[in-house]
mmCIF file of C-alpha atoms in Angstrom:
data_model
loop_
_atom_site.group_PDB
_atom_site.id
_atom_site.type_symbol
_atom_site.label_atom_id
_atom_site.label_comp_id
_atom_site.label_asym_id
_atom_site.label_seq_id
_atom_site.Cartn_x
_atom_site.Cartn_y
_atom_site.Cartn_z
ATOM 1 C CA MET A 12 -22.029 10.332 34.035
ATOM 2 C CA THR A 13 -18.781 9.597 35.862
ATOM 3 C CA PRO A 14 -16.406 12.378 36.992
ATOM 4 C CA LYS A 15 -13.871 11.103 34.471
ATOM 5 C CA THR A 16 -16.342 11.445 31.608
ATOM 6 C CA THR A 17 -17.387 14.892 32.790
ATOM 7 C CA LEU A 18 -13.766 16.039 32.856
ATOM 8 C CA TYR A 19 -13.287 14.671 29.359
ATOM 9 C CA MET A 20 -16.311 16.593 28.078
ATOM 10 C CA VAL A 21 -15.002 19.803 29.639
ATOM 11 C CA VAL A 22 -11.605 19.319 27.999
ATOM 12 C CA CYS A 23 -13.252 18.776 24.608
ATOM 13 C CA PHE A 24 -15.380 21.897 25.051
ATOM 14 C CA LEU A 25 -12.336 24.029 25.882
ATOM 15 C CA GLN A 26 -10.499 22.639 22.901
ATOM 16 C CA LEU A 27 -13.431 23.418 20.636
ATOM 17 C CA CYS A 28 -13.381 27.027 21.763
ATOM 18 C CA ILE A 29 -9.763 27.228 20.633
ATOM 19 C CA VAL A 30 -10.541 25.515 17.316
ATOM 20 C CA LYS A 31 -12.920 28.361 16.445
ATOM 21 C CA GLY A 32 -9.885 30.536 15.613
ATOM 22 C CA GLN A 33 -8.589 30.438 12.037
ATOM 23 C CA THR A 34 -5.380 28.489 11.425
ATOM 24 C CA ILE A 35 -3.166 29.055 8.392
ATOM 25 C CA CYS A 36 -0.990 25.971 7.947
ATOM 26 C CA GLU A 37 2.694 26.691 7.439
ATOM 27 C CA ARG A 38 4.164 24.937 4.429
ATOM 28 C CA GLN A 39 6.577 25.242 1.525
ATOM 29 C CA ILE A 40 4.879 25.813 -1.827
ATOM 30 C CA ILE A 41 7.839 24.154 -3.576
ATOM 31 C CA ALA A 42 9.910 21.469 -1.845
ATOM 32 C CA GLU A 43 13.251 19.973 -2.892
ATOM 33 C CA TRP A 44 13.921 16.260 -2.567
ATOM 34 C CA ARG A 45 16.033 15.425 0.470
ATOM 35 C CA VAL A 46 18.739 12.802 0.098
ATOM 36 C CA GLU A 47 18.089 11.561 3.648
ATOM 37 C CA PRO A 48 14.586 10.706 4.954
ATOM 38 C CA LYS A 49 13.345 12.474 8.072
ATOM 39 C CA HIS A 50 11.041 11.861 11.047
ATOM 40 C CA VAL A 51 7.793 13.839 11.064
ATOM 41 C CA VAL A 52 5.753 14.172 14.277
ATOM 42 C CA MET A 53 2.064 15.123 14.000
ATOM 43 C CA GLU A 54 0.242 16.245 17.127
ATOM 44 C CA TRP A 55 -3.136 14.531 17.429
ATOM 45 C CA THR A 56 -4.946 17.355 19.181
ATOM 46 C CA LEU A 57 -7.741 19.877 18.729
ATOM 47 C CA ARG A 58 -5.871 22.663 20.488
ATOM 48 C CA ARG A 59 -3.870 23.879 17.464
ATOM 49 C CA ASN A 60 -3.157 23.289 13.771
ATOM 50 C CA ILE A 61 -6.806 22.724 12.853
ATOM 51 C CA CYS A 62 -7.702 24.245 9.476
ATOM 52 C CA THR A 63 -10.995 24.311 7.568
ATOM 53 C CA ASP A 64 -10.752 26.095 4.220
ATOM 54 C CA PHE A 65 -9.051 23.572 1.942
ATOM 55 C CA TYR A 66 -6.947 26.098 -0.002
ATOM 56 C CA SER A 67 -6.492 29.345 1.915
ATOM 57 C CA GLU A 68 -6.002 27.701 5.322
ATOM 58 C CA CYS A 69 -4.955 24.064 4.865
ATOM 59 C CA TRP A 70 -2.618 24.654 1.897
ATOM 60 C CA ASN A 71 -2.016 28.413 2.210
ATOM 61 C CA VAL A 72 -2.419 29.060 -1.526
ATOM 62 C CA ASN A 73 -4.778 30.983 -3.756
ATOM 63 C CA LYS A 74 -6.581 28.656 -6.143
ATOM 64 C CA ASN A 75 -9.994 28.428 -7.761
ATOM 65 C CA ILE A 76 -11.940 25.887 -5.764
ATOM 66 C CA THR A 77 -13.742 23.026 -7.487
ATOM 67 C CA LYS A 78 -16.812 21.186 -6.235
ATOM 68 C CA GLU A 79 -14.631 18.226 -5.261
ATOM 69 C CA ASP A 80 -12.203 20.463 -3.356
ATOM 70 C CA LYS A 81 -15.084 22.241 -1.610
ATOM 71 C CA ASN A 82 -16.116 18.903 -0.109
ATOM 72 C CA LEU A 83 -12.679 18.693 1.499
ATOM 73 C CA SER A 84 -13.185 22.025 3.289
ATOM 74 C CA VAL A 85 -13.883 20.392 6.650
ATOM 75 C CA PRO A 86 -12.132 20.885 10.014
ATOM 76 C CA GLN A 87 -8.938 18.826 9.941
ATOM 77 C CA ILE A 88 -5.379 18.718 11.207
ATOM 78 C CA CYS A 89 -3.055 20.574 8.843
ATOM 79 C CA PRO A 90 -2.346 18.141 5.976
ATOM 80 C CA VAL A 91 1.152 16.709 5.705
ATOM 81 C CA GLN A 92 3.284 15.784 2.697
ATOM 82 C CA LEU A 93 6.047 13.196 3.026
ATOM 83 C CA GLN A 94 8.799 11.812 0.854
ATOM 84 C CA LEU A 95 8.672 8.082 0.273
ATOM 85 C CA GLY A 96 10.834 6.681 3.072
ATOM 86 C CA ASP A 97 10.017 9.343 5.677
ATOM 87 C CA SER A 98 8.787 8.201 9.109
ATOM 88 C CA LEU A 99 5.515 9.510 10.547
ATOM 89 C CA PHE A 100 4.826 9.622 14.284
ATOM 90 C CA ILE A 101 1.485 10.465 15.930
ATOM 91 C CA SER A 102 1.675 12.249 19.269
ATOM 92 C CA SER A 103 -1.644 11.892 21.076
ATOM 93 C CA GLU A 104 -3.222 14.622 23.205
ATOM 94 C CA PRO A 105 -2.824 13.428 26.854
ATOM 95 C CA SER A 106 -6.503 14.076 27.631
ATOM 96 C CA PHE A 107 -7.491 11.526 24.949
ATOM 97 C CA GLN A 108 -5.352 8.673 26.230
ATOM 98 C CA SER A 109 -7.876 7.210 28.672
ATOM 99 C CA TYR A 110 -10.690 6.806 26.173
ATOM 100 C CA GLY A 111 -9.636 3.984 23.906
ATOM 101 C CA MET A 112 -8.711 6.128 20.912
ATOM 102 C CA ASN A 113 -7.201 4.676 17.755
ATOM 103 C CA LEU A 114 -6.636 5.861 14.189
ATOM 104 C CA ILE A 115 -8.186 4.161 11.200
ATOM 105 C CA ASN A 116 -7.421 4.345 7.522
ATOM 106 C CA VAL A 117 -10.527 5.588 5.698
ATOM 107 C CA SER A 118 -11.672 6.429 2.202
ATOM 108 C CA LYS A 119 -11.900 9.996 0.936
ATOM 109 C CA GLU A 120 -15.673 9.918 1.412
ATOM 110 C CA GLU A 121 -15.321 8.656 4.996
ATOM 111 C CA PHE A 122 -12.714 11.347 5.619
ATOM 112 C CA ILE A 123 -15.178 14.049 4.532
ATOM 113 C CA ASN A 124 -18.203 12.606 6.350
ATOM 114 C CA CYS A 125 -16.290 10.949 9.223
ATOM 115 C CA PRO A 126 -16.359 7.165 9.693
ATOM 116 C CA LYS A 127 -19.222 5.348 11.371
ATOM 117 C CA THR A 128 -18.762 3.109 14.375
ATOM 118 C CA ILE A 129 -18.580 0.025 12.172
ATOM 119 C CA PHE A 130 -15.109 -0.578 10.747
ATOM 120 C CA LEU A 131 -12.786 -3.415 9.818
ATOM 121 C CA GLU A 132 -9.991 -4.395 12.146
ATOM 122 C CA GLU A 133 -7.474 -4.153 9.302
ATOM 123 C CA GLN A 134 -8.334 -0.444 9.012
ATOM 124 C CA GLN A 135 -6.728 0.272 12.370
ATOM 125 C CA ILE A 136 -3.413 2.113 12.085
ATOM 126 C CA PHE A 137 -2.122 0.900 15.447
ATOM 127 C CA VAL A 138 -2.512 -2.503 17.078
ATOM 128 C CA CYS A 139 -3.148 -0.839 20.445
ATOM 129 C CA GLN A 140 -4.838 2.307 21.682
ATOM 130 C CA VAL A 141 -3.023 5.587 21.145
ATOM 131 C CA ARG A 142 -1.068 6.599 24.229
ATOM 132 C CA GLY A 143 1.750 9.105 23.783
ATOM 133 C CA LEU A 144 3.985 8.751 20.711
ATOM 134 C CA HIS A 145 3.324 6.049 18.110
ATOM 135 C CA LYS A 146 5.081 5.347 14.828
ATOM 136 C CA VAL A 147 2.872 4.743 11.786
ATOM 137 C CA ASP A 148 3.876 1.501 10.078
ATOM 138 C CA PRO A 149 5.451 2.126 6.610
ATOM 139 C CA THR A 150 2.793 -0.121 5.023
ATOM 140 C CA TRP A 151 0.329 2.754 5.562
ATOM 141 C CA LEU A 152 2.665 5.209 3.842
ATOM 142 C CA SER A 153 2.858 3.995 0.264
ATOM 143 C CA VAL A 154 2.926 6.501 -2.615
ATOM 144 C CA GLY A 155 -0.373 8.391 -2.865
ATOM 145 C CA THR A 156 -2.857 10.196 -0.612
ATOM 146 C CA HIS A 157 -4.043 8.553 2.606
ATOM 147 C CA TYR A 158 -6.841 9.587 4.952
ATOM 148 C CA PHE A 159 -6.670 8.917 8.701
ATOM 149 C CA ALA A 160 -9.467 9.598 11.188
ATOM 150 C CA GLU A 161 -10.004 9.097 14.906
ATOM 151 C CA LEU A 162 -12.165 6.388 16.370
ATOM 152 C CA HIS A 163 -12.584 5.690 20.077
ATOM 153 C CA LYS A 164 -14.782 3.553 22.249
ATOM 154 C CA ARG A 165 -16.450 6.185 24.412
ATOM 155 C CA GLY A 166 -17.026 9.894 24.630
ATOM 156 C CA PRO A 167 -18.046 12.282 21.804
ATOM 157 C CA HIS A 168 -16.872 11.715 18.269
ATOM 158 C CA LEU A 169 -14.107 14.200 17.525
ATOM 159 C CA CYS A 170 -13.612 13.589 13.824
ATOM 160 C CA ASN A 171 -16.160 16.260 12.906
ATOM 161 C CA MET A 172 -14.312 18.662 15.172
ATOM 162 C CA GLY A 173 -11.051 18.142 13.272
ATOM 163 C CA LEU A 174 -9.391 14.907 14.387
ATOM 164 C CA ARG A 175 -8.647 13.643 10.879
ATOM 165 C CA LEU A 176 -5.494 13.872 8.805
ATOM 166 C CA ASN A 177 -4.713 13.993 5.074
ATOM 167 C CA VAL A 178 -1.283 12.441 4.338
ATOM 168 C CA THR A 179 0.316 12.573 0.878
ATOM 169 C CA VAL A 180 3.411 10.471 0.147
ATOM 170 C CA LYS A 181 5.475 11.404 -2.902
ATOM 171 C CA GLN A 182 8.209 9.587 -4.777
ATOM 172 C CA GLN A 183 10.921 11.152 -6.908
ATOM 173 C CA LEU A 184 11.322 10.584 -10.661
ATOM 174 C CA CYS A 185 14.672 12.351 -10.894
ATOM 175 C CA GLN A 186 17.120 9.474 -11.483
ATOM 176 C CA GLU A 187 17.726 7.740 -14.788
ATOM 177 C CA THR A 188 19.084 4.709 -12.892
ATOM 178 C CA PRO A 189 19.011 3.920 -9.143
ATOM 179 C CA ASN A 190 22.646 4.969 -8.657
ATOM 180 C CA ALA A 191 22.575 7.994 -10.955
ATOM 181 C CA PRO A 192 22.808 11.497 -9.450
ATOM 182 C CA LEU A 193 19.606 13.467 -9.112
ATOM 183 C CA CYS A 194 18.801 15.270 -12.371
ATOM 184 C CA SER A 195 22.258 14.297 -13.696
ATOM 185 C CA LYS A 196 23.613 17.124 -11.462
ATOM 186 C CA HIS A 197 22.226 19.551 -14.046
ATOM 187 C CA GLY A 198 19.015 20.546 -12.258
ATOM 188 C CA ARG A 199 17.006 20.350 -9.049
ATOM 189 C CA CYS A 200 14.537 17.653 -8.002
ATOM 190 C CA LEU A 201 11.442 19.644 -6.968
ATOM 191 C CA SER A 202 7.746 19.219 -6.283
ATOM 192 C CA HIS A 203 5.055 21.884 -6.160
ATOM 193 C CA VAL A 204 2.605 21.415 -3.329
ATOM 194 C CA TRP A 205 -0.082 20.237 -5.814
ATOM 195 C CA GLU A 206 2.135 17.851 -7.809
ATOM 196 C CA LYS A 207 1.998 14.115 -7.139
ATOM 197 C CA GLN A 208 5.757 13.481 -7.377
ATOM 198 C CA TYR A 209 9.156 15.138 -7.500
ATOM 199 C CA SER A 210 10.579 15.812 -10.957
ATOM 200 C CA CYS A 211 13.597 17.531 -12.486
ATOM 201 C CA HIS A 212 13.705 21.270 -13.095
ATOM 202 C CA CYS A 213 16.757 21.733 -15.321
ATOM 203 C CA PHE A 214 19.336 24.481 -15.303
ATOM 204 C CA SER A 215 19.160 26.840 -18.275
ATOM 205 C CA GLN A 216 21.507 24.919 -20.628
ATOM 206 C CA TYR A 217 20.022 21.451 -20.023
ATOM 207 C CA SER A 218 16.821 19.599 -20.900
ATOM 208 C CA GLY A 219 15.266 16.147 -20.784
ATOM 209 C CA LYS A 220 13.401 14.225 -18.088
ATOM 210 C CA PHE A 221 16.642 13.824 -16.126
ATOM 211 C CA CYS A 222 18.363 17.004 -17.432
ATOM 212 C CA GLN A 223 20.661 14.675 -19.346
ATOM 213 C CA ASN A 224 20.738 16.722 -22.562
ATOM 214 C CA PHE A 225 23.053 19.675 -22.965
ATOM 215 C CA ASN A 226 21.451 22.377 -25.119
ATOM 216 C CA VAL A 227 24.545 23.417 -27.003
ATOM 217 C CA CYS A 228 22.708 26.207 -28.843
ATOM 218 C CA SER A 229 22.047 27.913 -25.502
ATOM 219 C CA THR A 230 25.722 28.950 -25.513
ATOM 220 C CA LYS A 231 25.051 30.958 -28.717
ATOM 221 C CA PRO A 232 27.949 29.539 -30.752
ATOM 222 C CA CYS A 233 26.683 30.966 -34.063
ATOM 223 C CA HIS A 234 27.628 34.562 -34.902
ATOM 224 C CA ASN A 235 26.469 37.201 -37.335
ATOM 225 C CA ASP A 236 22.729 36.527 -37.006
ATOM 226 C CA ALA A 237 23.133 32.869 -37.922
ATOM 227 C CA SER A 238 20.585 30.272 -36.778
ATOM 228 C CA CYS A 239 21.721 27.461 -34.476
ATOM 229 C CA ILE A 240 20.349 23.983 -35.217
ATOM 230 C CA GLU A 241 20.881 21.224 -32.648
ATOM 231 C CA LYS A 242 21.858 17.771 -33.921
ATOM 232 C CA SER A 243 22.175 14.439 -32.163
ATOM 233 C CA GLU A 244 25.253 12.387 -33.013
ATOM 234 C CA GLY A 245 25.147 9.169 -31.042
ATOM 235 C CA THR A 246 25.295 10.092 -27.350
ATOM 236 C CA ARG A 247 26.688 13.569 -28.096
ATOM 237 C CA ASN A 248 24.790 16.722 -28.852
ATOM 238 C CA SER A 249 26.186 18.785 -31.696
ATOM 239 C CA TYR A 250 25.036 21.793 -33.656
ATOM 240 C CA GLU A 251 25.101 23.371 -37.063
ATOM 241 C CA CYS A 252 25.020 27.067 -37.943
ATOM 242 C CA ALA A 253 22.895 28.293 -40.846
ATOM 243 C CA CYS A 254 24.953 31.318 -41.947
ATOM 244 C CA PRO A 255 23.798 34.456 -43.771
ATOM 245 C CA PRO A 256 25.101 34.617 -47.402
ATOM 246 C CA GLU A 257 28.089 36.843 -46.581
ATOM 247 C CA PHE A 258 29.447 34.546 -43.815
ATOM 248 C CA SER A 259 30.720 30.983 -43.631
ATOM 249 C CA GLY A 260 32.539 28.534 -41.344
ATOM 250 C CA LYS A 261 31.338 26.358 -38.457
ATOM 251 C CA ASN A 262 30.304 29.353 -36.350
ATOM 252 C CA CYS A 263 29.717 31.792 -39.243
ATOM 253 C CA THR A 264 32.747 33.859 -38.236
ATOM 254 C CA GLU A 265 34.511 33.612 -41.622
ATOM 255 C CA ILE A 266 33.751 36.293 -44.186
ATOM 256 C CA VAL A 267 33.024 35.217 -47.740
ATOM 257 C CA GLY A 268 35.669 36.589 -50.103
ATOM 258 C CA GLN A 269 39.472 37.061 -50.135
ATOM 259 C CA CYS A 270 41.820 39.439 -48.368
ATOM 260 C CA GLN A 271 42.224 42.805 -50.036
ATOM 261 C CA PRO A 272 44.398 45.765 -49.003
ATOM 262 C CA HIS A 273 42.937 47.469 -45.944
ATOM 263 C CA THR A 274 40.164 44.862 -45.679
ATOM 264 C CA CYS A 275 40.719 44.551 -41.931
ATOM 265 C CA PHE A 276 41.011 47.813 -40.010
ATOM 266 C CA ASN A 277 43.407 47.659 -37.033
ATOM 267 C CA GLY A 278 44.401 44.084 -37.725
ATOM 268 C CA ASN A 279 45.701 41.496 -40.147
ATOM 269 C CA CYS A 280 43.695 39.668 -42.810
ATOM 270 C CA SER A 281 44.126 35.895 -43.199
ATOM 271 C CA ASN A 282 42.653 33.715 -45.946
ATOM 272 C CA VAL A 283 41.065 30.636 -44.390
ATOM 273 C CA THR A 284 39.848 28.916 -47.558
ATOM 274 C CA PRO A 285 39.932 29.965 -51.210
ATOM 275 C CA ASN A 286 36.590 31.624 -50.575
ATOM 276 C CA THR A 287 36.740 32.972 -46.985
ATOM 277 C CA PHE A 288 38.957 35.045 -44.719
ATOM 278 C CA LEU A 289 39.283 36.206 -41.102
ATOM 279 C CA CYS A 290 40.400 39.440 -39.508
ATOM 280 C CA GLU A 291 42.917 39.026 -36.666
ATOM 281 C CA CYS A 292 42.610 42.182 -34.609
ATOM 282 C CA ASP A 293 45.364 44.187 -32.977
ATOM 283 C CA LYS A 294 45.383 44.419 -29.174
ATOM 284 C CA GLY A 295 42.515 46.568 -27.941
ATOM 285 C CA PHE A 296 40.273 45.928 -30.957
ATOM 286 C CA THR A 297 37.632 43.292 -31.654
ATOM 287 C CA VAL A 298 35.932 41.849 -34.707
ATOM 288 C CA PHE A 299 32.593 43.441 -35.482
ATOM 289 C CA THR A 300 29.935 40.765 -35.847
ATOM 290 C CA TYR A 301 26.217 40.966 -36.461
ATOM 291 C CA GLY A 302 23.990 39.666 -33.693
ATOM 292 C CA GLY A 303 26.714 38.587 -31.321
#
């Protein structure tokens, strides 16, 4: 064994001692779509950010674990989630740079069990060995979940110790057309950590996949315990009020009947139609209505 190999083994042993400590990955449970892409740098090291428990450590959430998820509870670098268009850089641990290390794209099964020494050249993430900072080519970052693992020519295999990375790339489904504003400016484009894409979460008075529909009934236009019924008229949303028997008019504010002396207290009575009237209140007084 050469002095160089011995030093490498010592470094790996020291790193493994550090890995024994529990790591809770920091992450946002709900993320909002960024208009501009960003650069993300992942440190390819065993010294920190190695998690094991798939939910409580790697994703920092409480969730009932399934058999499939349990298989993913292996030592690994804290998983990363990217927007489509983000750039990913791998920063290699300096002590690894002399040992012919590269990253390969593997299947989920190979990620869990770690890849064997036999692999296809097209699986390699980088055309050269990892030394310092390397940018992952965008072709490896299409929409979906990708699994990267270490592979080097000599020295101990470090995949089982945690040198593997789960990368999820998400797209947004928040625009009706490419140039349209996100969620029609009537909501927020969000993604929960477990969702596969970003989608619209509409403000209270809007609905639809892109928050393009205004819920006119949410403004409570119907008075006196009337029911509001939304109607679609072409591209416009309209409504109709189903009034109680003693009220009428578009918003059920007109009282069925005709003006009589002293019908309206503290105000003037006005006939609206042959069958309905309104009370116009004096300053400081309001019309009493039922239910709003």
